[in-house]
Coordinates of C-alpha atoms in Angstrom, one line a residue:
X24 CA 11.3 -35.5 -7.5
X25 CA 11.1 -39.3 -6.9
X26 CA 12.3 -40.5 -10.0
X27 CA 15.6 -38.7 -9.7
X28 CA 16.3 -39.6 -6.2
X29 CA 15.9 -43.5 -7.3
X30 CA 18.2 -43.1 -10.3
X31 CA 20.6 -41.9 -7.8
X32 CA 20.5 -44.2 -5.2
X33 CA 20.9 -47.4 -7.8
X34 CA 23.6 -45.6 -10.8
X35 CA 26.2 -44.2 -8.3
X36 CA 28.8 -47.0 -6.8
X37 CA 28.6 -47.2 -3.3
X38 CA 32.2 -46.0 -2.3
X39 CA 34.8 -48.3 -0.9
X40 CA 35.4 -48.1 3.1
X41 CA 37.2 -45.0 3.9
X42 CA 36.8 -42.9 1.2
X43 CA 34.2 -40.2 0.8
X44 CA 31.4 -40.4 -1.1
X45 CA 30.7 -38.6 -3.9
X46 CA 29.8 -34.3 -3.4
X47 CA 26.1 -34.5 -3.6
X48 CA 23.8 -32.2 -6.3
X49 CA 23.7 -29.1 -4.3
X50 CA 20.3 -28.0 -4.2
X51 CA 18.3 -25.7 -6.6
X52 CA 17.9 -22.1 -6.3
X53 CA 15.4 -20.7 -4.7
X54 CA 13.1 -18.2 -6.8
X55 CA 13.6 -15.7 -4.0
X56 CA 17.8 -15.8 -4.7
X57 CA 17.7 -16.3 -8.5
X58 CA 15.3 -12.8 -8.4
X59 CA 17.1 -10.9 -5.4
X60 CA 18.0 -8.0 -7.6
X61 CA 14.1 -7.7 -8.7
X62 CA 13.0 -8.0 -5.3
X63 CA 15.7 -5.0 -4.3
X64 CA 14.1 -2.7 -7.3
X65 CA 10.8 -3.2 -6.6
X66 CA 11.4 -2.0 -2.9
X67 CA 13.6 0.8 -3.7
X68 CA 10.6 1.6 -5.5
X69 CA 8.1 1.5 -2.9
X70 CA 10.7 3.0 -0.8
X71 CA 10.8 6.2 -3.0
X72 CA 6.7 6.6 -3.3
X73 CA 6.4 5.8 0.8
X74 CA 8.7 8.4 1.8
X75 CA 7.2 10.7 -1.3
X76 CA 3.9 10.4 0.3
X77 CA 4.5 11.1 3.5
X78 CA 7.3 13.6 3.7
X79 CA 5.8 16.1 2.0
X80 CA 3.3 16.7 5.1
X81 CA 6.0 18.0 7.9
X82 CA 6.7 20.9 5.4
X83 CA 3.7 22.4 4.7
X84 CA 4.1 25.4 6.8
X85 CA 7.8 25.9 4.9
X86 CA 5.9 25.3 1.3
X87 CA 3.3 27.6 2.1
X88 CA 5.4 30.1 3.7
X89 CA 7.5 30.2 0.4
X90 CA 4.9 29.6 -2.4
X91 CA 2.7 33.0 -0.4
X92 CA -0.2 30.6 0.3
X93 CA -2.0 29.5 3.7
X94 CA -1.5 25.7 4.9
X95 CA -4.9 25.0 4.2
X96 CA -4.4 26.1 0.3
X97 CA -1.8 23.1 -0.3
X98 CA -4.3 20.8 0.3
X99 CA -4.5 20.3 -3.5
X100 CA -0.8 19.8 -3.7
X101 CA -1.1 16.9 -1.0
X102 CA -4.9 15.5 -2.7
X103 CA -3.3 15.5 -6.5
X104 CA -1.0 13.3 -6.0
X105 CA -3.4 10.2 -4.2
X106 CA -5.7 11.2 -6.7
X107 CA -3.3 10.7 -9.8
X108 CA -2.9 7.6 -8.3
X109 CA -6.1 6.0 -8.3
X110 CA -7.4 6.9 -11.4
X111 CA -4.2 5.5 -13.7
X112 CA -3.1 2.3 -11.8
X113 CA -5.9 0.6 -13.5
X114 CA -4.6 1.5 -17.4
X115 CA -1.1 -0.7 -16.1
X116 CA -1.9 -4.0 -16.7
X117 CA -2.6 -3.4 -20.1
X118 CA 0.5 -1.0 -20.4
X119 CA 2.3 -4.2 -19.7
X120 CA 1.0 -6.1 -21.9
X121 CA 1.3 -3.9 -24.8
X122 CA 4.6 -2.4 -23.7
X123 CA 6.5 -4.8 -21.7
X124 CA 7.0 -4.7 -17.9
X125 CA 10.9 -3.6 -17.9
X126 CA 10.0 -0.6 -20.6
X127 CA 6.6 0.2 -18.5
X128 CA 8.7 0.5 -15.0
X129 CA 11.8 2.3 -16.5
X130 CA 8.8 4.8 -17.4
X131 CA 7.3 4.9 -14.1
X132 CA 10.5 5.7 -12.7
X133 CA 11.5 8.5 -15.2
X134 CA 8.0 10.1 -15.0
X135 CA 8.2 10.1 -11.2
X136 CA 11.7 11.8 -11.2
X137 CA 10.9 14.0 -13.5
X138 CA 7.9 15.3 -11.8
X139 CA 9.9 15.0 -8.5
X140 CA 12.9 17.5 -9.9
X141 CA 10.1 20.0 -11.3
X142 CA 8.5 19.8 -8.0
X143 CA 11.7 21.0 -6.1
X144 CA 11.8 23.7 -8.3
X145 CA 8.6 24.8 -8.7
X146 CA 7.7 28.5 -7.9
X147 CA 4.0 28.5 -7.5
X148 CA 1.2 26.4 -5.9
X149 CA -0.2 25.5 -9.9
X150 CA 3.5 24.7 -10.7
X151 CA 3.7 22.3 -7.8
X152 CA 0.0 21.0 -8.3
X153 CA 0.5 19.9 -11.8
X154 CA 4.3 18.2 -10.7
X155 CA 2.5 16.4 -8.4
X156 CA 0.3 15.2 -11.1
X157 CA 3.3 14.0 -13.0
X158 CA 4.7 12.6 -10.1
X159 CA 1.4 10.1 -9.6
X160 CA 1.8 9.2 -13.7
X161 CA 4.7 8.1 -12.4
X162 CA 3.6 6.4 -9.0
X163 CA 0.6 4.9 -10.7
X164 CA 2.4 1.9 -12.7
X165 CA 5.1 1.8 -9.4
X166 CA 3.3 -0.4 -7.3
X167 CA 0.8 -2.5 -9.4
X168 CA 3.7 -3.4 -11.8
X169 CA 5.8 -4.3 -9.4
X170 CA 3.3 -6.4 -7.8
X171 CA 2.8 -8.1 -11.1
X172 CA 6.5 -8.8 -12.0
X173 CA 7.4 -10.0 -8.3
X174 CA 3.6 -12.6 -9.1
X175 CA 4.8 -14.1 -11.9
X176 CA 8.5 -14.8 -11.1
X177 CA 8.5 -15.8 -7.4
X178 CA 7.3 -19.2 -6.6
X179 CA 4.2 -19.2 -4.0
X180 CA 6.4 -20.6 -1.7
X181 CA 8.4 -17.8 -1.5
X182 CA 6.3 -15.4 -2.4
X183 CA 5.2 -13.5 1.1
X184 CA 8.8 -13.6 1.9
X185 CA 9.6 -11.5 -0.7
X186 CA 6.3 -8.8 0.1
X187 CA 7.5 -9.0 3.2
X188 CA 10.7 -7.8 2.6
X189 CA 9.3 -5.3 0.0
X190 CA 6.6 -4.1 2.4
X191 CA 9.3 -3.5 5.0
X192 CA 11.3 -1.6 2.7
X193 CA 8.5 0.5 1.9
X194 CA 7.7 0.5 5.5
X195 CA 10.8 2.4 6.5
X196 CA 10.3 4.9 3.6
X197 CA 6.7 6.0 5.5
X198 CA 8.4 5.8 8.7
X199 CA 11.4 8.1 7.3
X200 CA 8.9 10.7 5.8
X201 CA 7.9 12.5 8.4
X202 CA 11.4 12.9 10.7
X203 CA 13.2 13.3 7.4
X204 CA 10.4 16.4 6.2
X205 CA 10.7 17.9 9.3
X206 CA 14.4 18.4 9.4
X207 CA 15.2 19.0 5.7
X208 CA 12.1 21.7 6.1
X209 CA 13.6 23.2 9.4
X210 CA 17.7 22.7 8.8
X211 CA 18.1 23.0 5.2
X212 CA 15.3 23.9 2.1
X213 CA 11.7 22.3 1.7
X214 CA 13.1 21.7 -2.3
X215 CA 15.5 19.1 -1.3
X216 CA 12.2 17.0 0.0
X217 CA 11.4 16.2 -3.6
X218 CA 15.1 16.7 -5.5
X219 CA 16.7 13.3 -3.3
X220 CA 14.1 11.2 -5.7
X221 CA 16.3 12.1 -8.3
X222 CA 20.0 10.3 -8.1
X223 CA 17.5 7.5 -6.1
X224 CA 15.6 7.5 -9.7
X225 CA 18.9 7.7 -11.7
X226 CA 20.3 3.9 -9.9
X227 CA 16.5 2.7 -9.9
X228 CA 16.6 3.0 -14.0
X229 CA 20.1 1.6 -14.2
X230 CA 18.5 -1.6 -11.9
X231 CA 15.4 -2.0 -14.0
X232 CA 17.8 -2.4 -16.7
X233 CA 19.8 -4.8 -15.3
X234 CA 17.7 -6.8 -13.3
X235 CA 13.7 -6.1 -14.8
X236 CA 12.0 -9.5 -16.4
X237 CA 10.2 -8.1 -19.4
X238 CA 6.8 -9.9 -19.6
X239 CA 4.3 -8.8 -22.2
X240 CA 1.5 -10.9 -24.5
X241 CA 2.1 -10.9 -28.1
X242 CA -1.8 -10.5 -29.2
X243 CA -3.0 -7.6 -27.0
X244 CA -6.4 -6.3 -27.0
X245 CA -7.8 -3.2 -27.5
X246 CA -7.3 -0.7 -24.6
X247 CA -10.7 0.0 -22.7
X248 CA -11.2 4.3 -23.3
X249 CA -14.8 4.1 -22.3
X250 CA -14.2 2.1 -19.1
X251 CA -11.2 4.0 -17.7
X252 CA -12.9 7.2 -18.4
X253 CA -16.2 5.6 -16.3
X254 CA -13.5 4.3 -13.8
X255 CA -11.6 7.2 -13.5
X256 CA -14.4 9.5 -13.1
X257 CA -15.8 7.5 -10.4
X258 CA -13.0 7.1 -8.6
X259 CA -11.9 10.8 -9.3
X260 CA -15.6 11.4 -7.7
X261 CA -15.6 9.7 -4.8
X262 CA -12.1 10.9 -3.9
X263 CA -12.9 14.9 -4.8
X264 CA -15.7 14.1 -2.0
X265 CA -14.3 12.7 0.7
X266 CA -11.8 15.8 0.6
X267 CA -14.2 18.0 1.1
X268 CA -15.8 16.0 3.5
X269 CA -12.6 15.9 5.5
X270 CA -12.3 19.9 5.1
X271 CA -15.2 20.5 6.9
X272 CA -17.1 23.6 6.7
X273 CA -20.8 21.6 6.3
X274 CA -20.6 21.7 2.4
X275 CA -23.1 19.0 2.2
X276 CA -24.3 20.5 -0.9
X277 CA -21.2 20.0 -2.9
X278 CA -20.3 16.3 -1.1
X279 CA -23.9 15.2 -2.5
X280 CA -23.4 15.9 -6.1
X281 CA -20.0 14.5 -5.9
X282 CA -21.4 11.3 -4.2
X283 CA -24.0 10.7 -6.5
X284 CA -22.1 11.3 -9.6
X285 CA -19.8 8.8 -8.4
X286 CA -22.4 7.0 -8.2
X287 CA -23.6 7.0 -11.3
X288 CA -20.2 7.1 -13.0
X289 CA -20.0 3.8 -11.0
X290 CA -23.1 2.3 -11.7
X291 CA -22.4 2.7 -15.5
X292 CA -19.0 1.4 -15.8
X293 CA -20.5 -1.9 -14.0
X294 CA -22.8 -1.8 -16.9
X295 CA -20.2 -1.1 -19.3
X296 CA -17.8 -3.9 -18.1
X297 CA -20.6 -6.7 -18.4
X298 CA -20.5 -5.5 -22.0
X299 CA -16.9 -5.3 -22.6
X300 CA -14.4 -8.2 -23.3
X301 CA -11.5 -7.1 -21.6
X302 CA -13.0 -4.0 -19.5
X303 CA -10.1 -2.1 -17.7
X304 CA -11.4 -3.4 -14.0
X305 CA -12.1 -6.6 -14.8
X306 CA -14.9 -6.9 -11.9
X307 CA -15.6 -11.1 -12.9
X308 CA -12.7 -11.6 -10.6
X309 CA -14.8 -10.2 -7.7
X310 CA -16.6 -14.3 -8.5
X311 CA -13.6 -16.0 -6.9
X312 CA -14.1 -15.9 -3.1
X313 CA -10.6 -14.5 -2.4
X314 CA -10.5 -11.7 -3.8
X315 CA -13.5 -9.9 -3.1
X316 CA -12.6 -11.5 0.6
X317 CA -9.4 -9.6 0.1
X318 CA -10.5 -6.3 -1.3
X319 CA -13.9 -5.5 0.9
X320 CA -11.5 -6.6 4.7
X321 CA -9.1 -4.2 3.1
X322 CA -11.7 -1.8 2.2
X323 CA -12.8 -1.7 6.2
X324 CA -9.9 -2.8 8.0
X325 CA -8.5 0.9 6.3
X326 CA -11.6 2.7 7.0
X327 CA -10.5 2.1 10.8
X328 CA -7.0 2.6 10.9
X329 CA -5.8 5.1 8.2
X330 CA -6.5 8.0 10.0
X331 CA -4.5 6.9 13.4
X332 CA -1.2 8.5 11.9
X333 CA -3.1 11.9 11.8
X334 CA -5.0 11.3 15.1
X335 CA -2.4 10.2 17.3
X336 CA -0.1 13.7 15.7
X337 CA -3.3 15.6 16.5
X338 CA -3.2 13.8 20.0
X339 CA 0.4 13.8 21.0
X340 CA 1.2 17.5 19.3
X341 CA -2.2 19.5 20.4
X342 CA -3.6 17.8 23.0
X343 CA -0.5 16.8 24.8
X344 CA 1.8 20.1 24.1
X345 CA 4.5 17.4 22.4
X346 CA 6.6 19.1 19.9
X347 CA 6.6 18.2 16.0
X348 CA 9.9 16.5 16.1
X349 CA 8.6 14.0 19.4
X350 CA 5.2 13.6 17.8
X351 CA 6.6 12.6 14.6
X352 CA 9.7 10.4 16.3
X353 CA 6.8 8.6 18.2
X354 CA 5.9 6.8 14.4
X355 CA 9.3 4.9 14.9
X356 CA 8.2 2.3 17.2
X357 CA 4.9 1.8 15.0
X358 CA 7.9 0.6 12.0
X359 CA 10.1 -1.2 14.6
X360 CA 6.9 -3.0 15.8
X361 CA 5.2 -4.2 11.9
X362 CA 9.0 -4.7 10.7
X363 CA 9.3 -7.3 13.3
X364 CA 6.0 -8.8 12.7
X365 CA 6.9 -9.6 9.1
X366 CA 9.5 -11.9 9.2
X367 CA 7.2 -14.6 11.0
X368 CA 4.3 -13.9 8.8
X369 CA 5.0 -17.0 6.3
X370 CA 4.7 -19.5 9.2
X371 CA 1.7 -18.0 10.7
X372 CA 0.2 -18.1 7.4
X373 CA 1.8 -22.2 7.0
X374 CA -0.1 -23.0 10.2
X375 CA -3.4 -21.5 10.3
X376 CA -3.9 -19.8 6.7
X377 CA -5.4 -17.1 6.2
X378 CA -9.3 -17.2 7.2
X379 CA -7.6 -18.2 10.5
X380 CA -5.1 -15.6 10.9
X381 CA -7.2 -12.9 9.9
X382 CA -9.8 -13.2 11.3
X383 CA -8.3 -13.2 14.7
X384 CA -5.7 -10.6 14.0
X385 CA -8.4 -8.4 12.7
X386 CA -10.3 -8.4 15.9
X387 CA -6.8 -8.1 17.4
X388 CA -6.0 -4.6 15.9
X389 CA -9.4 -3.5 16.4
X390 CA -8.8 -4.0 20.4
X391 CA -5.4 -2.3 20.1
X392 CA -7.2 0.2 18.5
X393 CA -9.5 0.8 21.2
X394 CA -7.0 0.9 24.0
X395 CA -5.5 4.4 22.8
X396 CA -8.8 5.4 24.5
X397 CA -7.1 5.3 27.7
X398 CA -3.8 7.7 27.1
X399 CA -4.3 10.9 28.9
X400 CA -1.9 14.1 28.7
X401 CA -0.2 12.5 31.6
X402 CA 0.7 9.2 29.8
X403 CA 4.3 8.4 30.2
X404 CA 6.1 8.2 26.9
X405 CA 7.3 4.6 27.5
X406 CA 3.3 3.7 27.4
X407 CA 2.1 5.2 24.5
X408 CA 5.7 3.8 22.9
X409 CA 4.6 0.4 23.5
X410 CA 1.8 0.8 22.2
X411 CA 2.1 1.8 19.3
X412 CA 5.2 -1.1 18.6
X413 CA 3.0 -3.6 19.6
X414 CA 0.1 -2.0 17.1
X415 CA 2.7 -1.8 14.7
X416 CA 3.1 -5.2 14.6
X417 CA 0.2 -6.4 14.4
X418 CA -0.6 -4.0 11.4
X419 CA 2.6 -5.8 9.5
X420 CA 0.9 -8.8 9.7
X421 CA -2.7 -7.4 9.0
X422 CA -1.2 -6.0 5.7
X423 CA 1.0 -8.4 4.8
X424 CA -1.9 -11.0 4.9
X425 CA -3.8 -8.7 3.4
X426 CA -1.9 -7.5 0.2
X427 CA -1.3 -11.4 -0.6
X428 CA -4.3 -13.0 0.0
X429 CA -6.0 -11.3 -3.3
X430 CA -3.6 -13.7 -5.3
X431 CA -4.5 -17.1 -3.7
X432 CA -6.9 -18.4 -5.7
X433 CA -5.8 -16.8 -9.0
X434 CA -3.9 -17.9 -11.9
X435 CA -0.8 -16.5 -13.0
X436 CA -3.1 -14.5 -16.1
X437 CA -5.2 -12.4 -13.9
X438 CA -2.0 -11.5 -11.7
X439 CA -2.2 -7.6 -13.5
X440 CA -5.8 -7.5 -13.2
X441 CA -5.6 -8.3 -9.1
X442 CA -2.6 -6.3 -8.7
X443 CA -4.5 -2.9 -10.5
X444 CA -7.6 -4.4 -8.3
X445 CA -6.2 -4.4 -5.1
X446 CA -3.5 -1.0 -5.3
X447 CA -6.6 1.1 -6.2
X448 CA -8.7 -0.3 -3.6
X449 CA -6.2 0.5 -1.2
X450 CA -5.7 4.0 -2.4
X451 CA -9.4 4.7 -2.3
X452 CA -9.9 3.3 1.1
X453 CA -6.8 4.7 2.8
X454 CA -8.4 8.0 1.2
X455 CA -11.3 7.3 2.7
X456 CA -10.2 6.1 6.2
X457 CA -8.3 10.0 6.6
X458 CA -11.5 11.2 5.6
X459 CA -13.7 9.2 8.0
X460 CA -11.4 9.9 10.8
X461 CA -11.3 13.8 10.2
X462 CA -14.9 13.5 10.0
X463 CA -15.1 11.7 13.5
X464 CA -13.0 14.2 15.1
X465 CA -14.5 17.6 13.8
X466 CA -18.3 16.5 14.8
X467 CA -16.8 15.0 18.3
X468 CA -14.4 18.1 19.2
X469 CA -16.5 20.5 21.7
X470 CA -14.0 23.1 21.2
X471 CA -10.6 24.3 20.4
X472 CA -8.4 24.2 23.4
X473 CA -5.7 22.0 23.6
X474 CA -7.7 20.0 26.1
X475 CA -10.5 19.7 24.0
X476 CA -8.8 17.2 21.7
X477 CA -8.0 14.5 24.2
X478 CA -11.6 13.5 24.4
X479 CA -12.1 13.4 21.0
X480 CA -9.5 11.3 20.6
X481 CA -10.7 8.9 22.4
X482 CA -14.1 8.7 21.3
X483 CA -13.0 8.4 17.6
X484 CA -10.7 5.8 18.1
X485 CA -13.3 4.2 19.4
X486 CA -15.2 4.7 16.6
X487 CA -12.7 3.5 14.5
X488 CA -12.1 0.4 16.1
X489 CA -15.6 -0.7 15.7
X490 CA -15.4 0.1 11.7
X491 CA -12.3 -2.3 12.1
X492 CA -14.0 -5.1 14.1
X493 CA -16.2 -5.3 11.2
X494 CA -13.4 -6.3 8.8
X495 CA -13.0 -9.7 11.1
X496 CA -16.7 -10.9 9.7
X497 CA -15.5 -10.2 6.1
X498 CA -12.2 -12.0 6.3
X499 CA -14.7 -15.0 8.1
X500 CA -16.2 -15.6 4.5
X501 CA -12.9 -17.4 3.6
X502 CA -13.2 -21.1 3.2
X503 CA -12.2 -23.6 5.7
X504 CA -8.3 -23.2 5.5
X505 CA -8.3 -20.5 2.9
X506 CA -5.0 -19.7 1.9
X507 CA -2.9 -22.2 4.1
X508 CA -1.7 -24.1 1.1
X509 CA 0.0 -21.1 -0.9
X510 CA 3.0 -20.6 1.0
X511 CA 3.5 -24.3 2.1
X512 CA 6.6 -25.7 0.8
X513 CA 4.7 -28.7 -0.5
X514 CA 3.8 -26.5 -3.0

């Protein structure tokens, strides 16, 4: 502001020797401090659906046990959910518009406690199924929304600070999950692993009341049936596939028909949407460089390390002889390791922007990935913790890079559209990546001894690594210094 800084310097006296001069303007609030409240709600948020979708799978056995079903048959209670998921986050953005962000959220957050207080109380495997259902109504506007609020009120300059600090919040509520699953399942009752959403729920509506912008467009259009039918079945398609994929048994038969109706569902929404003014996906934003940079790294990046939660269980609890409780403490340092990463994100990003930075990190992970392969059953526990930190932290980056980058090269109008974009890409590929990595480790397992899965193991991660690698060439595409402008204070 150089027109204010010269009125000042020739309107104010110059003060007489001795005296002080005059307090100066103090400087302007940051968007980060005017909006700290927002930033705390949409956290909490993603606190409550991390923890929500990972809690659940330490308590399995106790569900089943009590709803007089096998493990294997809650499968559907763990896949609804995810699935819920992607197929509704793309009807948000234009929930928003019509509705308002504050009345959408205070929604989201009654659906989801609802569903989570029927789940607790649910007395058979449909009853739980179809809570779970609610519960992703709920979760589906969560994120995206929250995405799109924190967009359009916190300036670039601040804005991977603040999904930073949301991501680490969110972090801690995956890191929680498990530990948290286990011992309410084991010490107390399985019910009380969805009923603790709901006094969380209660203060997260009392928030959104208080501290909620409420953005909507006065001229909305119409709302897109045909396309998030095509979308949804698609997406439903591809998802219904790689479960069964993942729950082996060599139904190649029934993955096939699921694969190519996805296909086809696909195909004709694409058609659809070149035909649609406002389609529900809006797929012209895939033109800018940035975000189809942003969505098809993500898309491979996840394919490779998704399934390493599961993996290193499988590792550390059969292969190793751990118990649940050690296996599932041995997350921690993973959290620990990408919390710490976060906080120097921003200047990483300042410096080298983000072709740069991921590019390299990219190939980073994908080594850290690879070195697993050499962890044995006589590992010492201090190894494989140091590991996973320093994999941890490199992760927080890799996802902190990658969830902003999508909104780059965008203006402040398409913020919805990107934020649907990129939360049901990474629902899909995550989805995907559990699948591939089950996949890897059924056709590589030569048997079912404990001993049996160590070399597995190591030959899918592996594997995996080399699907990751391939997420470095992607994030290459990026122009020159792509990105290294949007968090610069200069702007």
């Amino acid at each position: 502001m150089p027109e204010t800084i010269a009125a000042t310097s020739t309107n104010l006296p110059v003060p007489p020797p001795g005296e002080e001069p005059p307090a100066s303007t103090p400087p302007p609030e940051s968007s980060q401090d005017r909006y700290r409240g927002l930033i705390w709600l949409v956290a909490a948020a993603f606190f409550m659906q991390a923890l929500d979708s990972t809690i659940v799978n330490t308590a399995v056995p106790a569900m089943a046990e009590a709803l007089n079903v096998t493990p294997l048959g809650m499968r559907t209670a763990l896949t609804s959910y995810v699935l819920t998921l992607a197929i509704f986050i793309p009807a948000s953005p234009w929930l928003c518009d019509r509705f308002g962000t504050r009345r959408i959220f205070a929604a989201a957050i009654a659906t989801f406690t609802i569903g989570s207080l029927l789940c607790g109380i649910a007395q058979t495997l449909p009853q739980l199924v179809a809570a779970r259902v609610l519960q992703g109504l709920g979760g589906a506007a969560l994120m995206p929304v929250g995405r799109y609020v924190l967009v359009r009120s916190i300036d670039k300059r601040d804005f991977v600070k603040a999904m930073s600090t949301v991501a680490t919040v969110g972090l801690l509520g995956s890191v929680l999950g498990p530990l948290l699953g286990g011992a309410l399942a084991q010490y107390t009752t399985w019910r009380l692993i969805f009923l603790i959403n709901v006094p969380v729920g209660v203060v997260g509506m009392w928030m959104n009341r208080r501290d909620m912008p409420d953005y909507r467009l006065d001229d909305v259009h119409p709302f897109d049936l045909a396309g998030f039918l095509l979308f949804a079945a698609a997406s439903a398609m591809l998802l219904t596939a790689s479960e069964v994929a993942s729950g082996g048994g060599g139904q190649w038969v029934r993955i096939a028909i699921y694969g190519v109706l996805a296909v086809v569902f696909g195909a004709t929404y694409v058609w659809h949407s070149r035909r649609t003014d406002h389609p529900v996906a809006d797929l012209s934003l895939l033109k800018v460089r940035s975000v189809w940079v942003s969505l098809a790294g993500n898309l491979f990046t996840r394919l490779g390390v998704s399934g390493m939660f599961l993996l290193l269980v499988l590792f550390l609890q059969v292969g190793c002889g751990w118990s649940p409780l050690m296996a599932g403490l041995m997350m921690v340092p993973q959290a620990l390791g990408s919390i710490t990463a976060k906080w120097g994100i921003n200047r990483l990003l300042q410096r080298f922007g983000y072709r740069k930075l991921l590019f390299t990190n990219t190939l980073v992970v994908a080594v850290m990935l690879a070195s697993f392969a050499l962890l044995g059953k006589g590992s010492p526990m201090w190894v494989i913790a140091l590991m996973v930190y320093v994999y941890g932290g490199f992760m927080g980056m890799q996802y902190t890079a990658m969830n902003t980058l999508i909104y780059n090269d965008l203006d402040v109008k398409f913020a919805s559209q990107a934020s649907s974009m990129a939360s049901t890409a990474q629902y899909l590929s995550m989805s995907f990546g559990i699948a591939l990595a089950s996949l890897l480790m059924e056709a590589l397992l030569q048997g079912h001894a404990h001993d049996d899965y160590i070399p597995a193991f190591r030959w899918t991660v592996l594997l995996l690594a080399v699907v990751t690698a391939t997420a470095s060439w992607v994030f290459s595409r990026l122009k020159g210094e792509g990105g290294k402008h949007s968090v610069s204070a200069d702007h």
